[in-house]
mmCIF file of C-alpha atoms in Angstrom:
data_model
loop_
_atom_site.group_PDB
_atom_site.id
_atom_site.type_symbol
_atom_site.label_atom_id
_atom_site.label_comp_id
_atom_site.label_asym_id
_atom_site.label_seq_id
_atom_site.Cartn_x
_atom_site.Cartn_y
_atom_site.Cartn_z
ATOM 1 C CA MET A 266 88.646 29.692 117.741
ATOM 2 C CA LYS A 267 85.098 30.863 116.951
ATOM 3 C CA ARG A 268 85.390 33.526 119.641
ATOM 4 C CA LEU A 269 88.705 34.704 118.166
ATOM 5 C CA LEU A 270 87.160 34.988 114.677
ATOM 6 C CA THR A 271 84.233 36.957 116.089
ATOM 7 C CA LEU A 272 86.621 39.301 117.888
ATOM 8 C CA LEU A 273 88.732 39.703 114.746
ATOM 9 C CA SER A 274 85.630 40.445 112.651
ATOM 10 C CA LEU A 275 84.463 43.043 115.155
ATOM 11 C CA THR A 276 87.915 44.652 115.184
ATOM 12 C CA LEU A 277 87.966 44.874 111.390
ATOM 13 C CA LEU A 278 84.454 46.313 111.362
ATOM 14 C CA LEU A 279 85.394 48.999 113.875
ATOM 15 C CA ALA A 280 88.614 49.765 111.993
ATOM 16 C CA GLY A 281 86.571 50.201 108.829
ATOM 17 C CA CYS A 282 84.400 52.708 110.675
ATOM 18 C CA SER A 283 87.402 54.601 111.984
ATOM 19 C CA GLY A 284 87.415 58.341 111.875
ATOM 20 C CA LEU A 285 89.478 58.733 108.683
ATOM 21 C CA ARG A 286 88.612 59.073 105.018
ATOM 22 C CA LEU A 287 90.922 59.158 102.038
ATOM 23 C CA VAL A 288 90.709 62.160 99.707
ATOM 24 C CA GLU A 289 92.466 61.577 96.393
ATOM 25 C CA SER A 290 93.240 64.640 94.287
ATOM 26 C CA GLN A 291 94.614 65.219 90.829
ATOM 27 C CA VAL A 292 97.477 67.698 91.315
ATOM 28 C CA SER A 293 99.294 69.808 88.747
ATOM 29 C CA THR A 294 102.328 71.916 89.689
ATOM 30 C CA ALA A 295 104.524 74.283 87.690
ATOM 31 C CA ALA A 296 107.325 76.732 88.343
ATOM 32 C CA PRO A 297 109.092 78.851 85.739
ATOM 33 C CA ALA A 298 112.444 77.552 84.548
ATOM 34 C CA GLY A 299 115.270 79.176 86.455
ATOM 35 C CA ALA A 300 113.052 80.451 89.278
ATOM 36 C CA ALA A 301 114.842 80.649 92.614
ATOM 37 C CA THR A 302 113.830 78.014 95.167
ATOM 38 C CA ILE A 303 111.468 79.304 97.828
ATOM 39 C CA GLU A 304 113.369 78.954 101.088
ATOM 40 C CA PRO A 305 111.848 77.647 104.347
ATOM 41 C CA GLY A 306 110.624 80.562 106.445
ATOM 42 C CA ALA A 307 109.787 82.647 103.364
ATOM 43 C CA ARG A 308 107.257 85.341 104.198
ATOM 44 C CA TYR A 309 104.083 85.968 102.216
ATOM 45 C CA ARG A 310 100.899 88.001 102.248
ATOM 46 C CA PHE A 311 97.548 87.166 100.696
ATOM 47 C CA GLU A 312 96.490 88.776 97.440
ATOM 48 C CA ARG A 313 92.733 89.046 96.925
ATOM 49 C CA LEU A 314 91.060 89.284 93.544
ATOM 50 C CA PRO A 315 88.414 91.989 92.965
ATOM 51 C CA SER A 316 85.816 89.202 92.676
ATOM 52 C CA GLN A 317 86.611 87.910 96.193
ATOM 53 C CA THR A 318 84.143 90.250 97.880
ATOM 54 C CA ASN A 319 82.683 87.961 100.552
ATOM 55 C CA PRO A 320 84.923 88.605 103.582
ATOM 56 C CA VAL A 321 83.639 85.635 105.611
ATOM 57 C CA GLU A 322 84.265 83.200 102.738
ATOM 58 C CA THR A 323 87.648 84.705 101.836
ATOM 59 C CA ASP A 324 88.780 84.836 105.482
ATOM 60 C CA SER A 325 87.812 81.159 105.947
ATOM 61 C CA VAL A 326 89.696 80.072 102.816
ATOM 62 C CA GLU A 327 92.751 82.127 103.771
ATOM 63 C CA ALA A 328 92.769 80.668 107.312
ATOM 64 C CA ILE A 329 92.913 77.158 105.829
ATOM 65 C CA ALA A 330 95.595 78.240 103.341
ATOM 66 C CA GLU A 331 97.642 79.855 106.113
ATOM 67 C CA SER A 332 97.571 76.625 108.106
ATOM 68 C CA GLU A 333 98.633 74.519 105.114
ATOM 69 C CA LEU A 334 101.348 76.984 104.022
ATOM 70 C CA ASN A 335 102.655 76.969 107.592
ATOM 71 C CA GLU A 336 102.950 73.166 107.332
ATOM 72 C CA VAL A 337 105.364 73.577 104.391
ATOM 73 C CA GLY A 338 107.465 76.236 106.126
ATOM 74 C CA MET A 339 106.011 79.521 104.866
ATOM 75 C CA VAL A 340 105.222 82.377 107.257
ATOM 76 C CA HIS A 341 102.239 84.722 106.909
ATOM 77 C CA ASP A 342 103.580 88.277 107.337
ATOM 78 C CA GLU A 343 101.553 91.051 105.684
ATOM 79 C CA ALA A 344 104.136 93.763 106.426
ATOM 80 C CA GLY A 345 107.376 91.874 105.664
ATOM 81 C CA ALA A 346 106.230 89.668 102.778
ATOM 82 C CA ARG A 347 108.513 88.686 99.927
ATOM 83 C CA TYR A 348 105.765 86.751 98.130
ATOM 84 C CA SER A 349 102.050 87.143 97.550
ATOM 85 C CA ALA A 350 99.744 84.129 97.740
ATOM 86 C CA GLN A 351 96.634 84.170 95.579
ATOM 87 C CA ILE A 352 94.174 81.363 96.260
ATOM 88 C CA THR A 353 91.023 80.567 94.311
ATOM 89 C CA THR A 354 88.562 77.782 95.038
ATOM 90 C CA ARG A 355 85.516 76.307 93.392
ATOM 91 C CA MET A 356 83.005 73.622 94.276
ATOM 92 C CA GLU A 357 80.287 72.345 91.980
ATOM 93 C CA SER A 358 77.827 69.510 92.241
ATOM 94 C CA TYR A 359 76.557 67.208 89.553
ATOM 95 C CA GLN A 360 74.406 64.103 89.439
ATOM 96 C CA VAL A 361 75.724 60.675 88.527
ATOM 97 C CA ASP A 362 74.161 57.454 87.328
ATOM 98 C CA ASP A 363 74.468 54.159 89.210
ATOM 99 C CA TRP A 364 77.919 53.614 87.676
ATOM 100 C CA GLY A 365 79.286 57.004 88.766
ATOM 101 C CA ARG A 366 79.145 58.588 85.315
ATOM 102 C CA PRO A 367 77.897 62.190 85.094
ATOM 103 C CA TYR A 368 74.169 62.186 84.501
ATOM 104 C CA ARG A 369 73.141 64.844 82.023
ATOM 105 C CA GLY A 370 69.423 64.417 82.597
ATOM 106 C CA GLY A 371 68.568 65.197 78.976
ATOM 107 C CA GLY A 372 65.137 64.057 77.926
ATOM 108 C CA SER A 373 63.817 63.660 81.453
ATOM 109 C CA ILE A 374 60.726 65.135 83.009
ATOM 110 C CA TYR A 375 60.704 65.852 86.728
ATOM 111 C CA ILE A 376 57.410 64.944 88.333
ATOM 112 C CA GLY A 377 57.262 65.750 92.023
ATOM 113 C CA GLY A 378 60.196 64.020 93.692
ATOM 114 C CA GLY A 379 60.767 61.483 90.922
ATOM 115 C CA THR A 380 61.943 61.452 87.344
ATOM 116 C CA MET A 381 60.597 59.648 84.332
ATOM 117 C CA GLY A 382 62.959 58.969 81.425
ATOM 118 C CA ILE A 383 61.975 59.709 77.858
ATOM 119 C CA GLY A 384 63.436 58.538 74.571
ATOM 120 C CA VAL A 385 66.892 57.123 73.881
ATOM 121 C CA GLY A 386 69.032 56.472 76.934
ATOM 122 C CA SER A 387 66.096 55.894 79.216
ATOM 123 C CA VAL A 388 66.937 56.009 82.893
ATOM 124 C CA ILE A 389 64.973 52.921 83.889
ATOM 125 C CA GLY A 390 66.421 51.383 87.015
ATOM 126 C CA MET A 391 68.231 54.524 88.188
ATOM 127 C CA ARG A 392 67.741 55.924 91.658
ATOM 128 C CA PHE A 393 65.792 59.168 91.836
ATOM 129 C CA PRO A 394 66.846 61.695 92.394
ATOM 130 C CA PRO A 395 70.216 60.548 91.027
ATOM 131 C CA PRO A 396 73.031 60.723 93.614
ATOM 132 C CA SER A 397 75.218 63.833 93.697
ATOM 133 C CA GLN A 398 78.972 64.070 93.346
ATOM 134 C CA TYR A 399 81.059 67.130 94.097
ATOM 135 C CA ARG A 400 84.024 68.585 92.266
ATOM 136 C CA HIS A 401 86.376 70.648 94.449
ATOM 137 C CA GLU A 402 89.164 72.742 92.925
ATOM 138 C CA VAL A 403 91.848 74.875 94.508
ATOM 139 C CA THR A 404 94.557 76.935 92.782
ATOM 140 C CA LEU A 405 97.457 78.633 94.549
ATOM 141 C CA LEU A 406 99.779 81.129 92.860
ATOM 142 C CA LEU A 407 102.879 82.509 94.575
ATOM 143 C CA ARG A 408 104.323 85.721 93.111
ATOM 144 C CA ASP A 409 107.632 87.389 93.860
ATOM 145 C CA LEU A 410 106.626 90.868 95.047
ATOM 146 C CA SER A 411 109.867 92.425 93.734
ATOM 147 C CA ASN A 412 108.881 91.807 90.105
ATOM 148 C CA ASN A 413 105.278 90.459 90.302
ATOM 149 C CA GLN A 414 106.341 87.229 88.532
ATOM 150 C CA VAL A 415 104.648 83.919 89.344
ATOM 151 C CA VAL A 416 107.281 81.686 90.966
ATOM 152 C CA TYR A 417 105.059 78.730 91.865
ATOM 153 C CA GLU A 418 101.682 77.496 90.646
ATOM 154 C CA THR A 419 99.805 74.498 91.957
ATOM 155 C CA ARG A 420 96.295 73.203 91.393
ATOM 156 C CA ALA A 421 94.370 70.283 92.897
ATOM 157 C CA THR A 422 91.009 68.796 91.943
ATOM 158 C CA HIS A 423 88.996 66.202 93.854
ATOM 159 C CA GLU A 424 85.750 64.569 92.771
ATOM 160 C CA GLY A 425 83.753 62.572 95.265
ATOM 161 C CA PRO A 426 80.595 62.225 97.362
ATOM 162 C CA TRP A 427 81.506 64.752 100.086
ATOM 163 C CA ASN A 428 80.109 68.268 100.196
ATOM 164 C CA ASP A 429 81.814 69.446 103.413
ATOM 165 C CA ARG A 430 83.669 72.080 101.464
ATOM 166 C CA TYR A 431 86.188 73.360 103.999
ATOM 167 C CA ASN A 432 87.359 69.884 105.065
ATOM 168 C CA ILE A 433 87.851 68.884 101.432
ATOM 169 C CA LEU A 434 89.550 72.228 100.733
ATOM 170 C CA ARG A 435 92.058 71.482 103.497
ATOM 171 C CA ALA A 436 92.779 68.059 101.958
ATOM 172 C CA THR A 437 93.048 69.314 98.364
ATOM 173 C CA LEU A 438 95.318 72.180 99.413
ATOM 174 C CA ALA A 439 97.519 69.763 101.391
ATOM 175 C CA ALA A 440 97.693 67.616 98.237
ATOM 176 C CA ALA A 441 98.520 70.668 96.093
ATOM 177 C CA LEU A 442 101.407 71.558 98.429
ATOM 178 C CA LYS A 443 102.822 68.022 98.607
ATOM 179 C CA ASP A 444 106.616 68.151 98.148
ATOM 180 C CA PHE A 445 106.598 71.980 98.139
ATOM 181 C CA PRO A 446 108.648 73.785 96.897
ATOM 182 C CA LYS A 447 110.275 71.051 94.814
ATOM 183 C CA ALA A 448 107.192 69.190 93.633
ATOM 184 C CA PRO A 449 107.579 67.341 90.351
ATOM 185 C CA ALA A 450 106.291 69.291 87.362
ATOM 186 C CA GLY A 451 103.239 67.946 85.605
ATOM 187 C CA SER A 452 100.238 66.016 86.831
ATOM 188 C CA ARG A 453 100.063 63.384 89.575
ATOM 189 C CA ARG A 454 97.591 61.850 92.034
ATOM 190 C CA VAL A 455 98.009 62.623 95.736
ATOM 191 C CA LYS A 456 96.085 60.991 98.597
ATOM 192 C CA VAL A 457 95.456 62.748 101.914
ATOM 193 C CA GLU A 458 93.671 61.294 104.947
ATOM 194 C CA ILE A 459 91.283 63.530 106.862
ATOM 195 C CA PRO A 460 88.835 62.941 109.730
ATOM 196 C CA ARG A 461 85.305 61.843 108.854
#
């Protein structure tokens, strides 16, 4: 019996260290009333904003978007596109206190590698430097090229401890495209598992 419990404990420990992590995103989706449903196999091309001037960054983001759009039945076809796909992303970091609340750092002096709190809201007992969290956002707009009208808009935001931007982008974009093209309007939480 003791040997069985040891084996079970080891199995649970290894399962806990498995190669997956759960990325939970806040997703918001909208489509104009009366817009035609986007059919499987619909063809699209990417639309780049004037501010998207870094070709390596933009190419990397578009490669991830192409993979995720392919998963929901859309086909990348620059010459024969019916839709344009405009994707914007953002990642920012911020520090949090020991309870996960954003740490503003007001009234603190940085001395070398440590911090000393001053005044009200002293930071006694906090780890220094405070741990970082990351906010990842992705927005995807699909426009009908015949009239330049937006036919589908989706946005996903994830906040967590991971800064591996492209892996999190893949997960947030998969969450944003959940139930495409008939996703429920409004806001919802979507969980996606990705490798560690």
